[in-house]
Coordinates of C-alpha atoms in Angstrom, one line a residue:
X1 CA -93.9 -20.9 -15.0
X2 CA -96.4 -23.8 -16.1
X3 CA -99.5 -24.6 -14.5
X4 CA -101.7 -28.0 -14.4
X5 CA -105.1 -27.3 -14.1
X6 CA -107.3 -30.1 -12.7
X7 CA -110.9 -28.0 -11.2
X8 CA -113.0 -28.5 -13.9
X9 CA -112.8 -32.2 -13.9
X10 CA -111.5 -33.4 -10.7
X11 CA -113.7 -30.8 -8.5
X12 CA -117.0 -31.3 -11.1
X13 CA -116.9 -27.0 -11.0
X14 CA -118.6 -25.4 -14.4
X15 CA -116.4 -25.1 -17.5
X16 CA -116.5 -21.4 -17.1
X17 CA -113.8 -22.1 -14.3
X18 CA -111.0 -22.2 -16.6
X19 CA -111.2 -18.5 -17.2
X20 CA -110.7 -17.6 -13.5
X21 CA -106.8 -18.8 -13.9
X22 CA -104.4 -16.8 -16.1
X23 CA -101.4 -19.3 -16.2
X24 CA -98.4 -18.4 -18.3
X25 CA -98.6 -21.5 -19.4
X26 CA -101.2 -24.5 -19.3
X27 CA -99.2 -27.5 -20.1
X28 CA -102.2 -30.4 -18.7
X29 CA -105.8 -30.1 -17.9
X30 CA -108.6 -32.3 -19.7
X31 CA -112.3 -33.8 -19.6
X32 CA -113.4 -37.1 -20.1
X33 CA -116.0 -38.6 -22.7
X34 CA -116.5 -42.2 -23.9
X35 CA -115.4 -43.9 -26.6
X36 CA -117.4 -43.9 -30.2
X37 CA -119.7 -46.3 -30.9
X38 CA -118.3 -48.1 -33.4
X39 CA -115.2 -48.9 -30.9
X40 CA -118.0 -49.3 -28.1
X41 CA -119.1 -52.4 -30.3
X42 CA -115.6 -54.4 -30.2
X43 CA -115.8 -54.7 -27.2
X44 CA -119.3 -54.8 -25.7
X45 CA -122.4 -56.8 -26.5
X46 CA -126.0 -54.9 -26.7
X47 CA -126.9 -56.0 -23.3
X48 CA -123.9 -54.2 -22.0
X49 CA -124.5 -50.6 -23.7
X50 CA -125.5 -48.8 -20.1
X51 CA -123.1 -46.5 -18.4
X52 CA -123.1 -48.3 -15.2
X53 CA -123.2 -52.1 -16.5
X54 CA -120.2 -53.9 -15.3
X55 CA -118.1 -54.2 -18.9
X56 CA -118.4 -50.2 -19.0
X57 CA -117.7 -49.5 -15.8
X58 CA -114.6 -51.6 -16.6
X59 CA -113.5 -49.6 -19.0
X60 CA -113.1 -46.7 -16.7
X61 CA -110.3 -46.5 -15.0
X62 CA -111.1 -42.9 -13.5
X63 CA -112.3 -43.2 -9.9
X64 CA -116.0 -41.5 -10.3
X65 CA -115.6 -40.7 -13.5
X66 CA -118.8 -42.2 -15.0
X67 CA -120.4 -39.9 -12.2
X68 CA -118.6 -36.9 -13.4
X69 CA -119.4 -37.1 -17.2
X70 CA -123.2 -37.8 -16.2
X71 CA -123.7 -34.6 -13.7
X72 CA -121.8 -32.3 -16.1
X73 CA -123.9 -33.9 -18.9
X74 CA -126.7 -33.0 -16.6
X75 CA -125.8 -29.2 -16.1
X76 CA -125.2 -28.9 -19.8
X77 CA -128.0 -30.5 -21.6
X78 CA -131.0 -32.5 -21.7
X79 CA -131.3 -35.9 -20.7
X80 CA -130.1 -38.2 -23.8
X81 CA -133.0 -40.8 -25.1
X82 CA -130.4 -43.8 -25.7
X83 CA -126.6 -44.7 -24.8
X84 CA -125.8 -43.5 -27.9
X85 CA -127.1 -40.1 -27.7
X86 CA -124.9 -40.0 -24.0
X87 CA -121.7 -40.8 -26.2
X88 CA -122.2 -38.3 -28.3
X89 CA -122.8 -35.8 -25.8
X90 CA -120.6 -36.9 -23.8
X91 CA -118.1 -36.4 -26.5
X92 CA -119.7 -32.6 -27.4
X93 CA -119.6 -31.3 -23.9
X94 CA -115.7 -32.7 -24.1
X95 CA -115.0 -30.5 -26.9
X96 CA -116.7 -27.6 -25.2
X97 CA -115.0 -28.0 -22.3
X98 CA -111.2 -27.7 -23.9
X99 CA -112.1 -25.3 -26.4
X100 CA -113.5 -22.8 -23.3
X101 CA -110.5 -22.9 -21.7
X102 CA -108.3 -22.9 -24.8
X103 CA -109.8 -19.6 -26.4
X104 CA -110.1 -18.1 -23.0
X105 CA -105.8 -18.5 -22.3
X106 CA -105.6 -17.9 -25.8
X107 CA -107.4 -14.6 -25.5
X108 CA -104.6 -13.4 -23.0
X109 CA -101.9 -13.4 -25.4
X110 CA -99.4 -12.9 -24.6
X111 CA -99.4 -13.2 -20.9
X112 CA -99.9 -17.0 -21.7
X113 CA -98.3 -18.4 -24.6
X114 CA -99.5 -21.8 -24.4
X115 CA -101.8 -25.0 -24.0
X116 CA -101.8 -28.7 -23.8
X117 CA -104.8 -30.7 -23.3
X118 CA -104.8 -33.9 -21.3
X119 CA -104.4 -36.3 -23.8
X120 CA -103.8 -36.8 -27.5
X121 CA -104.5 -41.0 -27.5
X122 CA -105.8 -44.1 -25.9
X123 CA -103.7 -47.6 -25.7
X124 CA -107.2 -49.6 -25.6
X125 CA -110.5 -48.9 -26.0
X126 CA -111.8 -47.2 -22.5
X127 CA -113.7 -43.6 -21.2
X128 CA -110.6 -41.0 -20.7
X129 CA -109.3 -37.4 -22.0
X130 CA -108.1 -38.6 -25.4
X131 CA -109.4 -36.7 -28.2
X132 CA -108.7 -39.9 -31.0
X133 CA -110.0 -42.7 -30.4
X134 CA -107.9 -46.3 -29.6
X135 CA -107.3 -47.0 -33.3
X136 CA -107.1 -43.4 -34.1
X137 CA -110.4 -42.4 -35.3
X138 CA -111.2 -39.2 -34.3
X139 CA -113.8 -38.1 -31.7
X140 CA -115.8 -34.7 -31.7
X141 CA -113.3 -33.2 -29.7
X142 CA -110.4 -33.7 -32.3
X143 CA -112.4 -32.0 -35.0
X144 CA -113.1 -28.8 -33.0
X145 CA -109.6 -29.2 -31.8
X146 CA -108.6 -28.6 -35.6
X147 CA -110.5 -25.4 -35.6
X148 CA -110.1 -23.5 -31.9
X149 CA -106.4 -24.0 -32.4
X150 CA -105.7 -23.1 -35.8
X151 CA -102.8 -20.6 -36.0
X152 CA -105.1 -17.9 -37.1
X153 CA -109.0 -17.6 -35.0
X154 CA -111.6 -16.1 -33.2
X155 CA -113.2 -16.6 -30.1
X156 CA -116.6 -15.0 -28.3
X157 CA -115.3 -14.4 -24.9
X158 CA -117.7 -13.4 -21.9
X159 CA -116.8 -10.9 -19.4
X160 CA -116.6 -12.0 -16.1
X161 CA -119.6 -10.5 -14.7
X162 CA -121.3 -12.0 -18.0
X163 CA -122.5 -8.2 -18.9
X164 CA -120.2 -8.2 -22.6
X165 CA -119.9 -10.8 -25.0
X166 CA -115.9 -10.2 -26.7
X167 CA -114.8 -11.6 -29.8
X168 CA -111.4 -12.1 -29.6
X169 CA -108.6 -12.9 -32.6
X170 CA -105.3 -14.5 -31.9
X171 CA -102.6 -14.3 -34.9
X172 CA -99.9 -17.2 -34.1
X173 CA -98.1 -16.5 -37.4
X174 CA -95.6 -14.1 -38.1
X175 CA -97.4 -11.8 -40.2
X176 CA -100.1 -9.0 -39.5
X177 CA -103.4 -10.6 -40.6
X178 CA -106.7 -8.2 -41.5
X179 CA -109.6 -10.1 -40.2
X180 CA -113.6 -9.7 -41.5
X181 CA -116.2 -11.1 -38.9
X182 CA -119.7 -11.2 -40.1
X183 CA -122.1 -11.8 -37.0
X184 CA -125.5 -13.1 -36.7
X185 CA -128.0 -13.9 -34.9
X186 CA -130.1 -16.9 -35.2
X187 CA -133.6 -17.9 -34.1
X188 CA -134.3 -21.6 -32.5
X189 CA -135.8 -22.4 -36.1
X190 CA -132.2 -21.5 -37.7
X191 CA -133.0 -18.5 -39.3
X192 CA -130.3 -15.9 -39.3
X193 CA -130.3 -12.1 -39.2
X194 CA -127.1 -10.1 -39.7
X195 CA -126.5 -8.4 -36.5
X196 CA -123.0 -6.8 -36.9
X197 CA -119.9 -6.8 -39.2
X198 CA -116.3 -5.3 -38.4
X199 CA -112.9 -5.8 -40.2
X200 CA -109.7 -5.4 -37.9
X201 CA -106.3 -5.8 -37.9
X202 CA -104.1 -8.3 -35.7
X203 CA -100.4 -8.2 -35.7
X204 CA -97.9 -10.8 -35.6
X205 CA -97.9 -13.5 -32.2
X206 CA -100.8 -11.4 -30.5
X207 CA -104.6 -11.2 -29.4
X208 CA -106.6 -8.0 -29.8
X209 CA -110.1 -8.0 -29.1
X210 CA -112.3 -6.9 -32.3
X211 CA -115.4 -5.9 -30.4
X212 CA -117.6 -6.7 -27.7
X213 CA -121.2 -6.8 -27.6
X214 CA -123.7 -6.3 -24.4
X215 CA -125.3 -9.8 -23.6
X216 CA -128.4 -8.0 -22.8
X217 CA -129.1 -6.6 -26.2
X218 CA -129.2 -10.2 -27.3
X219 CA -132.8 -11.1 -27.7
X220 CA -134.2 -14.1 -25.6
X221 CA -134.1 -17.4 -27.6
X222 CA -131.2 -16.6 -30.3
X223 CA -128.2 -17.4 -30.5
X224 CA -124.9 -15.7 -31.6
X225 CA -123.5 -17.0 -34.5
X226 CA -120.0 -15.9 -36.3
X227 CA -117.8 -16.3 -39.4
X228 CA -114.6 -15.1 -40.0
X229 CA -111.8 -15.1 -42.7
X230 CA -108.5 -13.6 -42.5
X231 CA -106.0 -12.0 -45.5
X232 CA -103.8 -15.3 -45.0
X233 CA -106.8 -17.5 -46.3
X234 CA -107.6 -18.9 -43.1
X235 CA -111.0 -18.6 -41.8
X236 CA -113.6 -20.2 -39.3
X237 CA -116.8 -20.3 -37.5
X238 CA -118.5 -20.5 -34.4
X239 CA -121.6 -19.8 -32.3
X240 CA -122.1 -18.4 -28.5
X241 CA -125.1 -20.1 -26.8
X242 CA -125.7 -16.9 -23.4
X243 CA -127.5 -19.6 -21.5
X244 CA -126.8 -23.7 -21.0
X245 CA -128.0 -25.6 -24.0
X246 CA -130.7 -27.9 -21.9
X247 CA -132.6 -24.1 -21.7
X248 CA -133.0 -24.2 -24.9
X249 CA -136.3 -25.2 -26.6
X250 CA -134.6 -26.9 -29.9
X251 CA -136.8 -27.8 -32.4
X252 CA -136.1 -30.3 -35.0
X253 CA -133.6 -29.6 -37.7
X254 CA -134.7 -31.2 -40.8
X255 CA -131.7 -32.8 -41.4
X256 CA -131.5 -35.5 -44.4
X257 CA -128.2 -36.8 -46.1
X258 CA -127.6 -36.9 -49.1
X259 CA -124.3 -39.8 -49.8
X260 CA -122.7 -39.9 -53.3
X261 CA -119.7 -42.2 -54.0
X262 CA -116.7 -41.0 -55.7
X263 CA -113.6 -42.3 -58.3
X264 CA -111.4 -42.2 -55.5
X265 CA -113.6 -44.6 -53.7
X266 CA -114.5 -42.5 -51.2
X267 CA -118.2 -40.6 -50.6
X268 CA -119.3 -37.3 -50.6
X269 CA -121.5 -36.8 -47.9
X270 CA -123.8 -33.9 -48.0
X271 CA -125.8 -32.6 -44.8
X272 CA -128.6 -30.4 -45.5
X273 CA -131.5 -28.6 -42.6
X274 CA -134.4 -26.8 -42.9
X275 CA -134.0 -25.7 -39.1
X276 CA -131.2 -25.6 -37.1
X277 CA -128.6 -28.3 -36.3
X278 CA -126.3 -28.1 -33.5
X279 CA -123.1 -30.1 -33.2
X280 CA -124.1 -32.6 -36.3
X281 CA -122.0 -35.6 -35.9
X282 CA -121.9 -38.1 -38.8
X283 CA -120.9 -41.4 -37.9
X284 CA -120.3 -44.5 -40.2
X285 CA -120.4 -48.6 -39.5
X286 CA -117.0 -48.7 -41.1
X287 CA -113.7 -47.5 -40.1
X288 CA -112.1 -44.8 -41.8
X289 CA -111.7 -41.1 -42.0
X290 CA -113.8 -37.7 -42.1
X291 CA -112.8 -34.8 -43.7
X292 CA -115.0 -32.5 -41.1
X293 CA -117.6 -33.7 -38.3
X294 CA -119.1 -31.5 -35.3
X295 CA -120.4 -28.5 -37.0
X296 CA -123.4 -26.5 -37.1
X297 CA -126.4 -25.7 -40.0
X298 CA -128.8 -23.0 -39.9
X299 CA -132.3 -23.3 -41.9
X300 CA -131.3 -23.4 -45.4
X301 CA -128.0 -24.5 -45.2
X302 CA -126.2 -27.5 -46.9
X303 CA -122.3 -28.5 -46.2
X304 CA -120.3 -31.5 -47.9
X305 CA -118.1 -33.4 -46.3
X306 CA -116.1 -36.6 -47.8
X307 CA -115.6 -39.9 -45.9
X308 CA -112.9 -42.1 -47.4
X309 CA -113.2 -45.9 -45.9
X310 CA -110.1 -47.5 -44.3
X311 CA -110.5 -50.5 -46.8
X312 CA -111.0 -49.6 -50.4
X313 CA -114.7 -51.1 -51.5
X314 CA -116.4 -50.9 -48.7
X315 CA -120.2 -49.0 -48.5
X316 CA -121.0 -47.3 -45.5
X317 CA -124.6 -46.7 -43.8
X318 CA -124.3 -43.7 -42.3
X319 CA -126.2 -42.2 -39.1
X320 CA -126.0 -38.9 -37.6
X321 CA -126.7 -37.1 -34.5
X322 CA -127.2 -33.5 -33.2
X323 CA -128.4 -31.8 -30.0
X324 CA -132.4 -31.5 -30.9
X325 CA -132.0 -35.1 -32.0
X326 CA -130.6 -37.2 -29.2
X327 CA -133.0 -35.3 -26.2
X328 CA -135.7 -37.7 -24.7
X329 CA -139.2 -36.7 -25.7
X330 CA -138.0 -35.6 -28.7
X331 CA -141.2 -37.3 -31.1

């Protein structure tokens, strides 16, 4: 049968809880975040942008939910420097919390053939489980939603005692797919160094685990980065972090944008590091629509992405945001 699965966010336990259930299938279980800024601002003054002022705490409708974003927030990462740093992360750690427990029942293809997250939408602006925005902008969640549930993917999977590091591939299509997974890893400045490469084989509506790796062979202040493309075109990324991001001594990323407009009216936007970015959210003062958002850079690295505003003509001032960024006692 069908399972709802609540303990992550209504018991505050770690997002590694959602791999100690094996439904058949998961059909509700969510985390909160906040709303984006730009939304934030129709309907709250300056004075108001705190998390326990009275017109937030107004928009939350979630008995101690405020509390539970903040002490997950608190496990997770370092303290924010501004309200709008603790949106974003609130928004991150959302994303990170689905996509654990989605790759994990994933992975068990096909003892469970199925998710669905706790919830698509909002009906007004307000902090909840919604992945879009009210208005139907997306938040970070929605575009890492894209990727961990694309038909074709792979996941890094930790053993249960934590010892082995798995990287699973899940075929939903009806066709065997040949998958090539480059691995890396990569140093708190962002520089990468090929660790291992493998090429497998995945037949049609399965899992199969490509290899594993042991976590203590990983050395101390890198993390495990991935890219993947499989014979049907599709293809991916991803990185494993083997302890909580706030343990992490992040250094700045370098990160400068580079915004060129287009015929079509819209405007390339192109991101490039000299360090490492984590979770790079771009964010404009104008509604409309992203073609990616919520990825990662290592040193060296540059990736375009177009924004095309809701209203033809309009110019956008564009800010963005990663995890090195929005941590107090950052300067």
């Amino acid at each position: 049968g069908d399972m709802h699965y609540w303990s992550v966010w209504h018991e505050n336990k770690s997002f590694d809880d959602y791999r100690s259930v094996r439904p058949r299938f998961c059909s509700e279980f969510g985390f909160q975040s906040y709303t984006s800024m730009p939304v934030m601002k129709t309907f709250a003054e300056r004075k108001d942008m705190n998390i326990a002022s009275p017109v937030m705490e107004s928009h939350q409708k979630n008995a101690g939910g405020n509390e539970r974003i903040a002490g997950t927030m608190f496990r997770y990462f370092r303290f924010p420097k501004d309200f709008a740093s603790f949106v974003y992360l609130s928004q991150i750690q959302q994303g990170l919390a689905i996509r654990t427990a989605v790759e994990y029942w994933r992975s068990l293809k096909p003892h469970c053939m199925g998710t669905l997250y706790w919830q698509l939408n909002d009906t007004w602006p307000v902090a909840s489980w919604s992945s879009l925005d009210y208005g139907g902008s997306w938040k970070a969640m929605h575009y890492m939603v894209r990727r961990f549930f694309q038909p074709v993917a792979v996941a890094a999977i930790p053993s249960k005692d934590g010892e082995t590091i798995g990287f699973s591939v899940v075929n939903d299509t009806a066709e065997t797919v040949t998958i090539r997974l480059e691995t890396w890893l990569v140093s708190l400045a962002g520089e990468r160094r090929p660790y291992r490469s493998t090429e497998g084989v995945c037949g049609p509506d399965k899992a199969e685990m490509l290899f594993s790796v042991f976590s203590a062979d990983l050395p101390e202040d890198t993390l495990l980065f991935w890219s993947f493309e499989a014979s049907n075109g599709m293809k991916g990324e991803g990185h494993h972090v083997p302890v909580n991001y706030k343990a992490l001594d992040l250094e700045a990323s370098g990160l400068t944008l580079d915004v060129a407009p287009r015929d079509d009216g819209a405007f390339a936007v192109t991101a490039s590091v000299t360090g490492l970015a984590l979770h790079i959210m771009l964010e404009a003062d104008i509604a409309g629509r992203w073609s990616d958002n919520a990825f990662d850079l290592t040193a060296g690295e540059r990736r375009t992405v177009i924004f095309t505003p809701a209203e033809t003509g309009g110019v956008p001032q564009i800010r963005w945001l990663d995890l090195h960024s929005c941590q107090a006692n950052t300067e």
